[in-house]
Amino acid sequence: MGTGDPWRGACLRSLVLCWLLSWSGAIGAVGLEVRELRADLPASEVLAGRHDARLEPPRDTPTLQQPHRDAQWWRIAADTAVEAAASPKLVLRSPFLYRVQAWVPGAEAPTRHTLYGADADDRYSSRALVIDLPDGLRAGEPVWLRVERSSTMVTALSVESLDQVHRSDLAFVAWRSLVLTSLGVLVILALAFWGGTGERSYGYFGAMLLCAIGYLAAIGGDLRWMPGAEALFGTSAQTNRIFGCIGVVFSNLFQRSYLDLPRKLPWFDRLLAAGTVIAAVSGAASFFGDWSAFSLSGNFALLYSAVVLLVASAVLALGGDRVARVVLASWLSLMVFSFLAAAQMMGLWTGPAWLGQGLAGSFVLASLLLAIGLLDKLLQLRRDRDHASRQAVIDPVTKAMNRQGIEERLYREVEQARAQSTPLSIAFVDLDRFKEINDRHGHAIGDQCLRIVSWRLRNQLRRNEAIGRYGGDEFLVVLPGRAQHDALAIAERMRISVNCRPLSMSEIRIPATLSIGVAELDAGESMASLFERADAALYASKSAGRDRASAAHPPDGLWTV
């Protein structure tokens, strides 16, 4: 088998899963006529056909939606006969709050169906309510449904065989597991990054994803196994409205921080703040009651904020903003699905049955892309921090380490030498008569001389050895793993590399020499003592006539660390 076969197999399985999710699963594509009776009348009268004249005209699509009535009747009839041999089921997808009583042909009593509570049927997934049709259906024979509770959710109806129901349930469970697990992992990562970096964007991002998980679980019935789930999720739309409104608030705060709107687009930042306030007020009010006005205001806040963010990110992206391009790439699909879902809940249109699952998938896609964008931002912040750290210990003239940097390096090398019982030496290097060079040629030429000397010294060192500018014309060289006699030999090479030829700059050639003092760290010796002995050796080189390297005397007595 070739190396590409596993990839082709994975792609094929993904395509099959997507096909299962998008396929209606109806037996022979049974057409359904759906008519509503907008009144809660006695069952005996409705079943006897005494109110058929009051039925509304057939709906354009086989869907059920009753946002304004707490209870009413629905008449479902198939345009072709459905045989009982296939164990047919009437399937109501995305039922959310609806409590359904079903009168089917051949049954002696109605059956009760709901997503939450005692009437929930655990034999099937939470994607739908499944109603048995034990005797099948004759063409035009009605199934009567009494549906309680109002909801803005659109419930699609179809007739499926038992095998088709199970296949669709498996695909649904796989899809929901992927969605919720992906969001959960991203929440953990976002909160971990927030705790590790203190960057508020990650906190807002994690809170937004938590609200997304709560919202999807509330409307999808994923938590119906949880004790108290019916009271929390199945009695009203308050919980999902609260999750939705708080999610809009955190989404706006995240995008505001991530896009840096207060600095880049202050006008759009004020527009977005209005949507944030509306969502916050709607979410807070939903704690105290299930009022439809706050459902409308919450959906309006979502649509309004989506438009503002879309326009703001487009404006920034056109200006070359990299972060805004990430937002556009990741947020566009979620904005579209959120816009369509909110418009459907507001009664502006009736979407397809797969809209809810598309919204869930867009959450994952947007979150993954935004997580990648946040990670890129984190890496950029780290690069900036590392660059700033490097600049803080770099001498601007010679580009070698400055005094702080070379002392920190020496401290680490001393600790390592003590821990591993390895030798360590240092060398103090002084450019002879540097003041005369400055006085005669100016400080610009003096700085260039220091740069050339620094380059020549660095060329004599190994990779693990370091050099830093310690003072005006003085360098400190750290030589880990070098005993004093080796360090003295290196000091001689450094001295010869400078005095062997003049320092050449433009039309000026300046002869230069070095005075060097070398000292090796003794057991139990402090850094202060090491510095003093190297400095004394440097002074000895200068006193002896300069242009030479001298070794320090052993320390007098025991210097404690």
GROMACS .gro file of C-alpha atoms in nm, residues 52-301:
model
  250
   52ASP     CA    1  -6.008   2.063   0.935
   53ALA     CA    2  -6.154   2.373   0.776
   54ARG     CA    3  -5.942   2.585   1.009
   55LEU     CA    4  -5.615   2.429   0.896
   56GLU     CA    5  -5.362   2.666   0.748
   57PRO     CA    6  -5.243   2.607   0.390
   58PRO     CA    7  -4.958   2.355   0.352
   59ARG     CA    8  -4.616   2.492   0.444
   60ASP     CA    9  -4.362   2.537   0.168
   61THR     CA   10  -4.118   2.301   0.343
   62PRO     CA   11  -4.182   2.011   0.584
   63THR     CA   12  -4.094   2.214   0.895
   64LEU     CA   13  -4.255   2.301   1.223
   65GLN     CA   14  -4.217   2.632   1.408
   66GLN     CA   15  -4.441   2.801   1.664
   67PRO     CA   16  -4.271   3.102   1.818
   68HIS     CA   17  -4.591   3.272   1.937
   69ARG     CA   18  -4.811   2.993   2.077
   70ASP     CA   19  -4.764   2.772   2.377
   71ALA     CA   20  -4.969   2.485   2.232
   72GLN     CA   21  -5.127   2.404   1.894
   73TRP     CA   22  -5.191   2.118   1.651
   74TRP     CA   23  -5.005   2.003   1.342
   75ARG     CA   24  -5.128   1.767   1.072
   76ILE     CA   25  -4.859   1.563   0.894
   77ALA     CA   26  -4.951   1.356   0.586
   78ALA     CA   27  -4.734   1.162   0.340
   79ASP     CA   28  -4.790   1.201  -0.035
   80THR     CA   29  -4.702   0.834  -0.093
   81ALA     CA   30  -4.761   0.516   0.103
   82VAL     CA   31  -4.497   0.417   0.364
   83GLU     CA   32  -4.468   0.042   0.420
   84ALA     CA   33  -4.447  -0.090   0.777
   85ALA     CA   34  -4.180  -0.348   0.690
   86ALA     CA   35  -3.899  -0.089   0.711
   87SER     CA   36  -3.997   0.015   1.068
   88PRO     CA   37  -4.066   0.373   0.959
   89LYS     CA   38  -4.024   0.666   1.197
   90LEU     CA   39  -4.147   1.023   1.187
   91VAL     CA   40  -3.840   1.229   1.275
   92LEU     CA   41  -3.853   1.584   1.418
   93ARG     CA   42  -3.503   1.727   1.397
   94SER     CA   43  -3.378   2.000   1.637
   95PRO     CA   44  -3.691   2.001   1.858
   96PHE     CA   45  -3.530   2.194   2.148
   97LEU     CA   46  -3.814   2.298   2.384
   98TYR     CA   47  -4.107   2.131   2.210
   99ARG     CA   48  -4.314   1.874   2.402
  100VAL     CA   49  -4.499   1.657   2.151
  101GLN     CA   50  -4.801   1.431   2.179
  102ALA     CA   51  -4.837   1.216   1.868
  103TRP     CA   52  -5.149   1.034   1.740
  104VAL     CA   53  -5.035   0.790   1.475
  105PRO     CA   54  -5.253   0.552   1.270
  106GLY     CA   55  -5.301   0.217   1.438
  107ALA     CA   56  -5.199   0.334   1.788
  108GLU     CA   57  -5.450   0.309   2.072
  109ALA     CA   58  -5.313   0.610   2.265
  110PRO     CA   59  -5.093   0.908   2.195
  111THR     CA   60  -4.720   0.888   2.261
  112ARG     CA   61  -4.523   1.162   2.435
  113HIS     CA   62  -4.189   1.290   2.316
  114THR     CA   63  -3.947   1.555   2.442
  115LEU     CA   64  -3.576   1.622   2.441
  116TYR     CA   65  -3.551   1.655   2.819
  117GLY     CA   66  -3.724   1.489   3.112
  118ALA     CA   67  -3.915   1.165   3.163
  119ASP     CA   68  -4.049   1.154   2.805
  120ALA     CA   69  -3.701   1.170   2.648
  121ASP     CA   70  -3.618   0.857   2.449
  122ASP     CA   71  -3.262   0.744   2.519
  123ARG     CA   72  -3.270   0.491   2.236
  124TYR     CA   73  -3.196   0.773   1.995
  125SER     CA   74  -2.954   1.066   1.991
  126SER     CA   75  -3.052   1.418   2.084
  127ARG     CA   76  -3.062   1.528   1.722
  128ALA     CA   77  -3.436   1.456   1.691
  129LEU     CA   78  -3.757   1.326   1.840
  130VAL     CA   79  -3.837   0.988   1.686
  131ILE     CA   80  -4.203   0.876   1.660
  132ASP     CA   81  -4.282   0.514   1.573
  133LEU     CA   82  -4.514   0.444   1.279
  134PRO     CA   83  -4.588   0.075   1.352
  135ASP     CA   84  -4.845   0.032   1.073
  136GLY     CA   85  -4.675   0.260   0.824
  137LEU     CA   86  -4.875   0.530   0.649
  138ARG     CA   87  -5.118   0.529   0.363
  139ALA     CA   88  -5.096   0.814   0.115
  140GLY     CA   89  -5.273   1.116   0.265
  141GLU     CA   90  -5.325   0.945   0.603
  142PRO     CA   91  -5.252   1.203   0.876
  143VAL     CA   92  -5.037   1.196   1.185
  144TRP     CA   93  -5.160   1.450   1.437
  145LEU     CA   94  -4.913   1.626   1.665
  146ARG     CA   95  -5.002   1.843   1.959
  147VAL     CA   96  -4.696   2.058   2.026
  148GLU     CA   97  -4.653   2.249   2.350
  149ARG     CA   98  -4.425   2.543   2.425
  150SER     CA   99  -4.316   2.818   2.194
  151SER     CA  100  -3.975   2.826   2.034
  152THR     CA  101  -3.801   3.012   1.755
  153MET     CA  102  -3.621   2.694   1.648
  154VAL     CA  103  -3.720   2.549   1.311
  155THR     CA  104  -3.788   2.175   1.334
  156ALA     CA  105  -3.755   1.979   1.011
  157LEU     CA  106  -3.974   1.670   0.961
  158SER     CA  107  -3.901   1.358   0.761
  159VAL     CA  108  -3.990   0.988   0.747
  160GLU     CA  109  -3.693   0.754   0.792
  161SER     CA  110  -3.645   0.382   0.837
  162LEU     CA  111  -3.501   0.252   1.162
  163ASP     CA  112  -3.169   0.179   0.990
  164GLN     CA  113  -3.159   0.529   0.851
  165VAL     CA  114  -3.229   0.675   1.195
  166HIS     CA  115  -2.941   0.478   1.346
  167ARG     CA  116  -2.700   0.577   1.071
  168SER     CA  117  -2.792   0.943   1.105
  169ASP     CA  118  -2.763   0.919   1.484
  170LEU     CA  119  -2.412   0.776   1.457
  171ALA     CA  120  -2.304   1.052   1.221
  172PHE     CA  121  -2.463   1.313   1.448
  173VAL     CA  122  -2.288   1.180   1.760
  174ALA     CA  123  -1.954   1.172   1.579
  175TRP     CA  124  -2.003   1.528   1.459
  176ARG     CA  125  -2.114   1.665   1.797
  177SER     CA  126  -1.827   1.485   1.972
  178LEU     CA  127  -1.580   1.642   1.732
  179VAL     CA  128  -1.732   1.987   1.778
  180LEU     CA  129  -1.760   1.988   2.157
  181THR     CA  130  -1.427   1.814   2.215
  182SER     CA  131  -1.246   2.057   1.986
  183LEU     CA  132  -1.403   2.354   2.161
  184GLY     CA  133  -1.322   2.206   2.502
  185VAL     CA  134  -0.956   2.157   2.413
  186LEU     CA  135  -0.935   2.512   2.280
  187VAL     CA  136  -1.089   2.643   2.604
  188ILE     CA  137  -0.821   2.467   2.808
  189LEU     CA  138  -0.544   2.602   2.583
  190ALA     CA  139  -0.685   2.956   2.589
  191LEU     CA  140  -0.716   2.962   2.967
  192ALA     CA  141  -0.366   2.812   3.004
  193PHE     CA  142  -0.220   3.081   2.776
  194TRP     CA  143  -0.413   3.346   2.969
  195GLY     CA  144  -0.275   3.221   3.299
  196GLY     CA  145   0.076   3.195   3.160
  197THR     CA  146   0.095   3.526   2.977
  198GLY     CA  147  -0.164   3.748   3.146
  199GLU     CA  148  -0.283   3.850   2.798
  200ARG     CA  149  -0.655   3.934   2.828
  201SER     CA  150  -0.729   3.829   2.471
  202TYR     CA  151  -0.682   3.465   2.570
  203GLY     CA  152  -0.917   3.504   2.868
  204TYR     CA  153  -1.189   3.658   2.652
  205PHE     CA  154  -1.134   3.389   2.389
  206GLY     CA  155  -1.167   3.109   2.644
  207ALA     CA  156  -1.481   3.263   2.797
  208MET     CA  157  -1.633   3.304   2.450
  209LEU     CA  158  -1.573   2.936   2.373
  210LEU     CA  159  -1.722   2.829   2.708
  211CYS     CA  160  -2.037   3.022   2.622
  212ALA     CA  161  -2.040   2.862   2.277
  213ILE     CA  162  -2.022   2.515   2.436
  214GLY     CA  163  -2.304   2.606   2.676
  215TYR     CA  164  -2.520   2.745   2.398
  216LEU     CA  165  -2.471   2.449   2.165
  217ALA     CA  166  -2.529   2.199   2.447
  218ALA     CA  167  -2.843   2.384   2.563
  219ILE     CA  168  -3.017   2.390   2.225
  220GLY     CA  169  -2.885   2.051   2.110
  221GLY     CA  170  -2.971   1.842   2.415
  222ASP     CA  171  -2.614   1.717   2.459
  223LEU     CA  172  -2.642   1.749   2.839
  224ARG     CA  173  -2.982   1.586   2.880
  225TRP     CA  174  -2.823   1.306   3.086
  226MET     CA  175  -2.718   1.555   3.352
  227PRO     CA  176  -2.930   1.569   3.671
  228GLY     CA  177  -3.152   1.876   3.664
  229ALA     CA  178  -3.105   1.922   3.289
  230GLU     CA  179  -3.480   1.956   3.228
  231ALA     CA  180  -3.513   2.241   3.478
  232LEU     CA  181  -3.201   2.411   3.346
  233PHE     CA  182  -3.241   2.365   2.971
  234GLY     CA  183  -3.578   2.212   2.891
  235THR     CA  184  -3.835   2.449   3.038
  236SER     CA  185  -3.753   2.780   2.868
  237ALA     CA  186  -3.506   2.950   2.638
  238GLN     CA  187  -3.355   3.151   2.924
  239THR     CA  188  -3.041   2.942   2.964
  240ASN     CA  189  -2.942   2.939   2.599
  241ARG     CA  190  -3.027   3.309   2.573
  242ILE     CA  191  -2.800   3.385   2.867
  243PHE     CA  192  -2.521   3.179   2.713
  244GLY     CA  193  -2.575   3.348   2.378
  245CYS     CA  194  -2.576   3.704   2.515
  246ILE     CA  195  -2.275   3.652   2.739
  247GLY     CA  196  -2.100   3.487   2.445
  248VAL     CA  197  -2.162   3.798   2.234
  249VAL     CA  198  -2.018   4.015   2.513
  250PHE     CA  199  -1.698   3.810   2.540
  251SER     CA  200  -1.674   3.779   2.162
  252ASN     CA  201  -1.685   4.157   2.127
  253LEU     CA  202  -1.432   4.205   2.406
  254PHE     CA  203  -1.203   3.949   2.247
  255GLN     CA  204  -1.224   4.100   1.900
  256ARG     CA  205  -1.184   4.451   2.041
  257SER     CA  206  -0.864   4.348   2.219
  258TYR     CA  207  -0.735   4.122   1.941
  259LEU     CA  208  -0.788   4.381   1.666
  260ASP     CA  209  -0.675   4.665   1.895
  261LEU     CA  210  -0.979   4.868   1.790
  262PRO     CA  211  -0.941   5.145   2.053
  263ARG     CA  212  -0.612   5.247   1.894
  264LYS     CA  213  -0.662   5.154   1.529
  265LEU     CA  214  -1.033   5.229   1.472
  266PRO     CA  215  -1.174   5.421   1.771
  267TRP     CA  216  -1.500   5.499   1.588
  268PHE     CA  217  -1.571   5.130   1.525
  269ASP     CA  218  -1.474   5.058   1.883
  270ARG     CA  219  -1.754   5.288   2.002
  271LEU     CA  220  -2.001   5.123   1.763
  272LEU     CA  221  -1.901   4.780   1.893
  273ALA     CA  222  -1.940   4.899   2.251
  274ALA     CA  223  -2.308   4.972   2.181
  275GLY     CA  224  -2.364   4.611   2.070
  276THR     CA  225  -2.178   4.486   2.377
  277VAL     CA  226  -2.400   4.689   2.609
  278ILE     CA  227  -2.720   4.565   2.440
  279ALA     CA  228  -2.604   4.202   2.468
  280ALA     CA  229  -2.502   4.247   2.833
  281VAL     CA  230  -2.838   4.404   2.926
  282SER     CA  231  -3.030   4.131   2.740
  283GLY     CA  232  -2.830   3.856   2.910
  284ALA     CA  233  -2.870   4.010   3.256
  285ALA     CA  234  -3.246   4.058   3.208
  286SER     CA  235  -3.282   3.695   3.097
  287PHE     CA  236  -3.182   3.584   3.446
  288PHE     CA  237  -3.512   3.720   3.575
  289GLY     CA  238  -3.760   3.609   3.310
  290ASP     CA  239  -3.825   3.454   2.970
  291TRP     CA  240  -3.933   3.765   2.781
  292SER     CA  241  -3.939   3.759   2.403
  293ALA     CA  242  -3.830   4.124   2.388
  294PHE     CA  243  -3.488   4.032   2.526
  295SER     CA  244  -3.463   3.745   2.281
  296LEU     CA  245  -3.507   3.996   1.998
  297SER     CA  246  -3.260   4.241   2.154
  298GLY     CA  247  -3.003   3.963   2.207
  299ASN     CA  248  -3.033   3.849   1.845
  300PHE     CA  249  -3.012   4.210   1.731
  301ALA     CA  250  -2.692   4.257   1.935
   0.00000   0.00000   0.00000
